[in-house]
Coordinates of C-alpha atoms and ligand atoms in Angstrom, one line a residue:
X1 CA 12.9 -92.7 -32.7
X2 CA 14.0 -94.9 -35.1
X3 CA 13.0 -95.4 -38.6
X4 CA 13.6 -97.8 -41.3
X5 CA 12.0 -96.5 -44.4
X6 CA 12.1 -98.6 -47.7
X7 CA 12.9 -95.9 -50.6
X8 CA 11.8 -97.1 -53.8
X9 CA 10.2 -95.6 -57.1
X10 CA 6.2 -95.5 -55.3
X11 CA 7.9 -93.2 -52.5
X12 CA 6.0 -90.1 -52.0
X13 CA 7.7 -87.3 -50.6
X14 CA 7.2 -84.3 -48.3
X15 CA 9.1 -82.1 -46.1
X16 CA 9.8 -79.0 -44.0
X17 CA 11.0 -76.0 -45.7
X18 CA 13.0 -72.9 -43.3
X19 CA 16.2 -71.2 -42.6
X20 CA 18.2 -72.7 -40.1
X21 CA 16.0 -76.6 -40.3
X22 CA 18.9 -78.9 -38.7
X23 CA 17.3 -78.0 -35.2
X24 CA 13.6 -79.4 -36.5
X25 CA 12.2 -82.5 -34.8
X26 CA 9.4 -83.1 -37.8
X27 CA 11.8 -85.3 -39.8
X28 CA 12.4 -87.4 -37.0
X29 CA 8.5 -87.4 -35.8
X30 CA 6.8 -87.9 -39.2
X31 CA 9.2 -90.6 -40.8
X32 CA 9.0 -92.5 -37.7
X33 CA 4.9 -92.3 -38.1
X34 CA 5.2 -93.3 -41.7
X35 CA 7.4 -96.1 -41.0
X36 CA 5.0 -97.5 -37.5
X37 CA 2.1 -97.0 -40.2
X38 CA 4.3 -98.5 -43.3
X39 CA 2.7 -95.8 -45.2
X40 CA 5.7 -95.3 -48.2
X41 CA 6.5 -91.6 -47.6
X42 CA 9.4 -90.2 -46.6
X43 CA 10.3 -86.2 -44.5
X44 CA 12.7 -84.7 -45.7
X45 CA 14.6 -81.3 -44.3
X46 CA 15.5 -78.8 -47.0
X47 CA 17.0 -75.8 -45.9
X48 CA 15.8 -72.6 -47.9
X49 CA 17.2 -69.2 -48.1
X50 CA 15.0 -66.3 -47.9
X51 CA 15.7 -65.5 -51.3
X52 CA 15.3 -69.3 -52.9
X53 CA 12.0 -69.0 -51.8
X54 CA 10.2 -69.1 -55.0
X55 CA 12.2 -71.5 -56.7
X56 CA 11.6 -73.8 -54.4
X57 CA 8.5 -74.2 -54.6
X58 CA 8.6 -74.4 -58.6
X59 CA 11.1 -77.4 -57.5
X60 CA 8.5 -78.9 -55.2
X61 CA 6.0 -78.7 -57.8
X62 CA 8.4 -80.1 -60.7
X63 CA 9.4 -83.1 -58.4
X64 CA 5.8 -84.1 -57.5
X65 CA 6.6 -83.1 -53.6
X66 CA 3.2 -84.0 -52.2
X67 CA 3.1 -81.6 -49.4
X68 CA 5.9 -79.7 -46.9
X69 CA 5.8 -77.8 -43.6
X70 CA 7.0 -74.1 -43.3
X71 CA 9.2 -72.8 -41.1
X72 CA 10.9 -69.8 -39.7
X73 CA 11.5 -67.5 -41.7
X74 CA 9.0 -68.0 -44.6
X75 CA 5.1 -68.6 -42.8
X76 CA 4.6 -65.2 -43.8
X77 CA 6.2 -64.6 -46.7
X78 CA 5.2 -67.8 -48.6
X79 CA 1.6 -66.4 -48.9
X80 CA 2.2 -64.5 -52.0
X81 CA 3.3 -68.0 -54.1
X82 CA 0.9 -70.2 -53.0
X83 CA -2.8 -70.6 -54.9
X84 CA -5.3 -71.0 -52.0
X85 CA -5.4 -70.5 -47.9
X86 CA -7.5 -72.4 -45.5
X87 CA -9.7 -69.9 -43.5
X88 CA -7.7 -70.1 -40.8
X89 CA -4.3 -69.4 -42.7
X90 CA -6.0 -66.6 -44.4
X91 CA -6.8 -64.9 -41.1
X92 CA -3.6 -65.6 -38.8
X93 CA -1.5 -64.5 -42.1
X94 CA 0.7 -67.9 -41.6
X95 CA 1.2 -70.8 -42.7
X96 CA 2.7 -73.7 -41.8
X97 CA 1.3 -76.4 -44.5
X98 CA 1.3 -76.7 -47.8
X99 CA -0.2 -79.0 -49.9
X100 CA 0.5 -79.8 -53.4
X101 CA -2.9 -80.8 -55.3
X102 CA -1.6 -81.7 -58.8
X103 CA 0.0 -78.8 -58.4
X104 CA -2.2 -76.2 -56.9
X105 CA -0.3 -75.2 -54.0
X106 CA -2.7 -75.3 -50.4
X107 CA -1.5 -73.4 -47.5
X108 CA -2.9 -73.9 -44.3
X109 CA -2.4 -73.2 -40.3
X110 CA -1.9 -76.5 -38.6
X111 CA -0.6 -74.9 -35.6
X112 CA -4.2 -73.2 -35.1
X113 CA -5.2 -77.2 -35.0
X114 CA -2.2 -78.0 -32.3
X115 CA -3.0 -75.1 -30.0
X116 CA -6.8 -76.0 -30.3
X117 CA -6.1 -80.0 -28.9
X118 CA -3.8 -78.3 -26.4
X119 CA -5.5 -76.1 -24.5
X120 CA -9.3 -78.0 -25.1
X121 CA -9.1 -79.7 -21.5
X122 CA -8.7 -76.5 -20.1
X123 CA -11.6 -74.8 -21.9
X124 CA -14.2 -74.3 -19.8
X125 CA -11.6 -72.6 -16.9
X126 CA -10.8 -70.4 -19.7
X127 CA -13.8 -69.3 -21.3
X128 CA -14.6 -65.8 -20.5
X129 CA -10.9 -65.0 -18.6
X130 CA -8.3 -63.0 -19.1
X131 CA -5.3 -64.1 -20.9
X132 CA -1.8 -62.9 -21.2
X133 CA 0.2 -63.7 -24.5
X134 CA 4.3 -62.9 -24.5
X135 CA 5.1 -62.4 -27.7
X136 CA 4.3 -61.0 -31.4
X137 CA 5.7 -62.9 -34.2
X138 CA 3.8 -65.6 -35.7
X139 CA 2.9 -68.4 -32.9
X140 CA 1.5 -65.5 -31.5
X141 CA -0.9 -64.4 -34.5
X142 CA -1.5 -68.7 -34.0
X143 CA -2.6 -68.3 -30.5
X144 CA -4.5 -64.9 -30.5
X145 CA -6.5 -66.2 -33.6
X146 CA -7.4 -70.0 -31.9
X147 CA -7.7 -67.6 -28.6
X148 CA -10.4 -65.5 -30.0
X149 CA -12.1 -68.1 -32.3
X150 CA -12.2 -71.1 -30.5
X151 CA -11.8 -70.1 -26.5
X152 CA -14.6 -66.7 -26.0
X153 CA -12.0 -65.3 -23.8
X154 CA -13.0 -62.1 -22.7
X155 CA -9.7 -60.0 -23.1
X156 CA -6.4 -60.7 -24.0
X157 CA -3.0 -58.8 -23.3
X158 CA 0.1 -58.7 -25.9
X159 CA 3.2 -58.4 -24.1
X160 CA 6.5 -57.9 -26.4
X161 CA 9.8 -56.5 -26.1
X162 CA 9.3 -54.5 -29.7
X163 CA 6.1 -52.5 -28.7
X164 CA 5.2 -51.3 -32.0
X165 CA 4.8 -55.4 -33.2
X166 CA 2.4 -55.9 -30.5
X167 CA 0.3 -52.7 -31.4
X168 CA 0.4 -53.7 -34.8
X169 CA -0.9 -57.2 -34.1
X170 CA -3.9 -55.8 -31.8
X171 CA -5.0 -53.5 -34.7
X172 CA -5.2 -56.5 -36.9
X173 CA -7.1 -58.5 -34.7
X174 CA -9.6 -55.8 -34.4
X175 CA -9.9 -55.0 -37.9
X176 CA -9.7 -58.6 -39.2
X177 CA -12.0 -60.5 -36.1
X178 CA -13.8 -57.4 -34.9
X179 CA -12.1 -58.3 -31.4
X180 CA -11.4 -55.1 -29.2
X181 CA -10.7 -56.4 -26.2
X182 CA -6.5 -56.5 -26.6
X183 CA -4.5 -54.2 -24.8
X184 CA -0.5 -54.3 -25.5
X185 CA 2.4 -53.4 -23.2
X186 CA 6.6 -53.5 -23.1
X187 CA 7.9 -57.0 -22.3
X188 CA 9.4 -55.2 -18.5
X189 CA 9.3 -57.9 -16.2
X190 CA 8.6 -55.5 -13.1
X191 CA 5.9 -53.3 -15.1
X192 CA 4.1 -56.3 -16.4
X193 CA 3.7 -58.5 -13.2
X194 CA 0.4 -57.3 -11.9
X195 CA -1.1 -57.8 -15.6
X196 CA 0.2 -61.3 -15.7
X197 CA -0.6 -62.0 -12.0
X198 CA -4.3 -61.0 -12.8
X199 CA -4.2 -63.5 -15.9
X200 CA -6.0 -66.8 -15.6
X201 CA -4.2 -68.2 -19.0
X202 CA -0.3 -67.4 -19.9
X203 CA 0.7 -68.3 -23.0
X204 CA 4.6 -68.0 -24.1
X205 CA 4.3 -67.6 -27.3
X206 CA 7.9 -66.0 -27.9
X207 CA 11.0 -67.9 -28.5
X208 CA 12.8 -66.7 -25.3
X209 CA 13.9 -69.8 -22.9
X210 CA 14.3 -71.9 -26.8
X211 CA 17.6 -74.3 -26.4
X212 CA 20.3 -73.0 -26.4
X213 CA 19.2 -70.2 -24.6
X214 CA 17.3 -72.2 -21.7
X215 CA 18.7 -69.7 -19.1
X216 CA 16.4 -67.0 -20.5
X217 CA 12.7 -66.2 -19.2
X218 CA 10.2 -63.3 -19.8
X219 CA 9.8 -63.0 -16.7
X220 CA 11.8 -63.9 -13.3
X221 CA 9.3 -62.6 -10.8
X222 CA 7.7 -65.0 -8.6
X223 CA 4.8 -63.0 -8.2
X224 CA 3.6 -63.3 -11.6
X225 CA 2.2 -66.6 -11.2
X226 CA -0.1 -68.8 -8.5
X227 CA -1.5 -71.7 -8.3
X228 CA -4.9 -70.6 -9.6
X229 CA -3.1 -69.8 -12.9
X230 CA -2.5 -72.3 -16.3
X231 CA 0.8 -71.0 -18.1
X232 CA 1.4 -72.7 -21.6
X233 CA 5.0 -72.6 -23.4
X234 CA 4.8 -72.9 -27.2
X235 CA 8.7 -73.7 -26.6
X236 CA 8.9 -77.3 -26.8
X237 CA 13.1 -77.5 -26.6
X238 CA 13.8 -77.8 -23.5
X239 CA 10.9 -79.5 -22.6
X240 CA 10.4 -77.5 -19.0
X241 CA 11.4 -74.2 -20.1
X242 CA 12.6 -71.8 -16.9
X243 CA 9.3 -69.7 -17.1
X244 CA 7.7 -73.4 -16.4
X245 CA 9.7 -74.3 -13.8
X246 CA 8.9 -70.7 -11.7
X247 CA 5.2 -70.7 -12.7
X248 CA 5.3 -74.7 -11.3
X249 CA 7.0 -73.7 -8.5
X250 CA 4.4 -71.3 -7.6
X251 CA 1.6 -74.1 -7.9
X252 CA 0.1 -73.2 -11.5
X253 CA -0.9 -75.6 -14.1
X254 CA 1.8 -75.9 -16.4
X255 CA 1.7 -77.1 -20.2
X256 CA 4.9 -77.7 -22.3
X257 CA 4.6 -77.3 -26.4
X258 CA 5.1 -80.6 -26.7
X259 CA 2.1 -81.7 -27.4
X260 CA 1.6 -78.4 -30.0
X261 CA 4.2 -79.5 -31.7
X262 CA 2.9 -82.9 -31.8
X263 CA -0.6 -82.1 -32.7
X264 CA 0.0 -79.5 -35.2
X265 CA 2.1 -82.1 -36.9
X266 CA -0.5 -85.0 -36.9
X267 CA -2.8 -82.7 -38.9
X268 CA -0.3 -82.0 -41.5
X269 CA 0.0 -85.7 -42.0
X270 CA -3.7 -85.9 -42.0
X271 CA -3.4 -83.3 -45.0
X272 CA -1.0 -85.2 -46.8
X273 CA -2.0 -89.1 -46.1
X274 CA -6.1 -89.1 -45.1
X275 CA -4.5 -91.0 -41.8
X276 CA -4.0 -90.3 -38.2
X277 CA -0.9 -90.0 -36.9
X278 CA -0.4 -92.3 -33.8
X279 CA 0.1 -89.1 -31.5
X280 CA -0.2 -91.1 -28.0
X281 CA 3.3 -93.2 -28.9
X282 CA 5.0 -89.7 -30.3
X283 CA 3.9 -87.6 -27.2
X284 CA 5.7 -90.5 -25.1
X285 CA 8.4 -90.8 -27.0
X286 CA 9.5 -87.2 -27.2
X287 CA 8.6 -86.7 -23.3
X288 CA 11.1 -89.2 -22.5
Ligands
NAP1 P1 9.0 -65.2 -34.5 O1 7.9 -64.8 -35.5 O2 10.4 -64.9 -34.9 O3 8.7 -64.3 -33.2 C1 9.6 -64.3 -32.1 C2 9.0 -63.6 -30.9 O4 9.9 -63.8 -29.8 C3 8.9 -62.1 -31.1 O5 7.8 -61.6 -30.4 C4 10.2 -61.6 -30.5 O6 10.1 -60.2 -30.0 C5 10.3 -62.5 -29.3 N1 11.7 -62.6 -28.9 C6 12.7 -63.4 -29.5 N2 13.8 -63.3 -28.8 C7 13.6 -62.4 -27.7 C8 14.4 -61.9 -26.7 N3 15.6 -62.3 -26.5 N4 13.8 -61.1 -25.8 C9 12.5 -60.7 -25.9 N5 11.7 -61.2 -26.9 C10 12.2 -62.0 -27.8 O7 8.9 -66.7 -34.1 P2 7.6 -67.6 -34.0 O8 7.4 -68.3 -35.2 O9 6.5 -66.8 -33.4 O10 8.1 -68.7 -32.9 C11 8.2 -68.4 -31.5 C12 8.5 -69.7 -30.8 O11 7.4 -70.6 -30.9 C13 9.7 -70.5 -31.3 O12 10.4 -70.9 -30.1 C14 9.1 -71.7 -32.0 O13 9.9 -72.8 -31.9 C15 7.8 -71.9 -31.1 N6 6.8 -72.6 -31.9 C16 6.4 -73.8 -31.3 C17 5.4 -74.5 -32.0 C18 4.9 -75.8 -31.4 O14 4.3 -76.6 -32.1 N7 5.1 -76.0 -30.1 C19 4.8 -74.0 -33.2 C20 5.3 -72.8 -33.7 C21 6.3 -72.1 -33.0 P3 10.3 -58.9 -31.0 O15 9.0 -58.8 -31.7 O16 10.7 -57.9 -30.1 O17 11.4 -59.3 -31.9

């Protein structure tokens, strides 16, 4: 993706805000949109310590920064500084937007909005299943949250290596969506097999099998998966991550988090311009 933007005085910026950034593909993604849609904006990466959080955002705010994407680590943490949440952000306790309003700092969830165009093909083989989600941290509050208000799935298991983050997470969900149906367990590949064998949606939602650790899987055991079965990766680097390549061997529907990625992305440009981003070219250019 190349991109050829004019800088001048009229050039609005925005940006991605985490700690370590240089792996991020939203520079890349969104200048090249702005430039195919000559829009005068320009993505910049800005690497932020945990502790220069605050004062980064007075920055952002000082230098007319229309808008910036968060990042690990700060989608929690950034809550306390900002001066509204979306509904959604205010629920999943994450954001990944901001928007600055003259401003008034707006966080929202856009990855609620990229899971949501992912998995809305597959809704109606969905609705009323059980679903499987690896993982705790905060793609996981993401997908449990768009899971519960957007799918009707009838139950949903946490599976994490840290036990206590799961069990955590299921109380929340119950207290904060009145959802009861969650039951947790240990990420142990042999105990967990049945459970995921039985589920008609997997979702990855940790970052094990994330470059450059592609070697890594949650699980290795064949028999988790079949071909009735969908298994979604919110990993998007490698594209085929290895739990896609054993669930596709075993004939299930697979879905990479390319298209997440892409999606969530399009509607934090949507936030900041009032125009679509051209997804189609994107999603063929990064699946190349
Ligand atoms: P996070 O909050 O740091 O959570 C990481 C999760 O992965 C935790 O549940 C953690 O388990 C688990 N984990 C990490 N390394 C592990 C290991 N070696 N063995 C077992 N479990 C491990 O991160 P996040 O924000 O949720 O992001 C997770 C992944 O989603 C990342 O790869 C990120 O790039 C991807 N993501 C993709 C999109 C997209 O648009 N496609 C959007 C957002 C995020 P513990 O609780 O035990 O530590």
């Amino acid at each position: 993706m190349q991109s050829s933007i004019e800088i001048n005085h009229n050039t609005k910026i925005v940006g991605v805000i985490g700690h370590p950034i240089k792996h991020s593909f939203s520079p890349m993604m969104h200048n090249y949109a702005f430039n195919k849609l000559e829009l005068g904006y320009v993505y910049l990466p800005f690497d932020i310590s945990t502790t220069g959080l605050q004062d980064s955002l007075k920055g952002m705010v000082a230098l007319g920064i229309k808008g910036f994407n968060v990042t690990i680590p700060h989608k929690e943490r950034i809550i306390e500084y900002l001066d509204e949440l979306s509904d959604s952000a205010k629920i999943v306790g994450a954001v990944n937007t901001v928007v600055n309003d003259n401003g008034n700092l707006i966080g929202y969830n856009t990855d609620v909005n990229g899971i949501i165009n992912t998995l809305d093909e597959y809704k109606e083989q969905i609705n009323g299943k059980t679903v499987s989600v690896l993982g705790a941290g905060g793609a996981a509050r993401s997908v449990i949250y768009t899971l519960i208000n957007h799918f009707n799935v009838k139950k949903i298991n946490i599976i994490n290596r840290t036990i206590e983050k799961a069990e955590s997470l299921k109380d929340y969900f119950s207290s904060k969506m009145l959802f009861e149906k969650i039951k947790t367990y240990e990420l142990m590949p042999p105990d967990v097999t049945e459970i995921l064998a039985k589920s008609k949606l997997i979702i990855n939602a940790s970052s094990i099998g994330m470059s450059p650790n592609e070697d890594d899987s949650p699980t290795t055991i064949a028999e988790s998966f079949n071909k009735k079965q969908i298994v979604f990766d919110v990993v998007y680097n490698p594209r085929q991550t290895k739990l896609l390549k054993l669930a596709e061997e075993q004939g299930a529907t697979t879905i990479n988090g390319l298209k997440m990625f892409v999606e969530q992305g399009a509607k934090s440009f949507e936030l900041w311009t009032n125009k679509q981003m051209p997804t189609e070219n994107i999603l063929e250019i990064l699946n190349k």
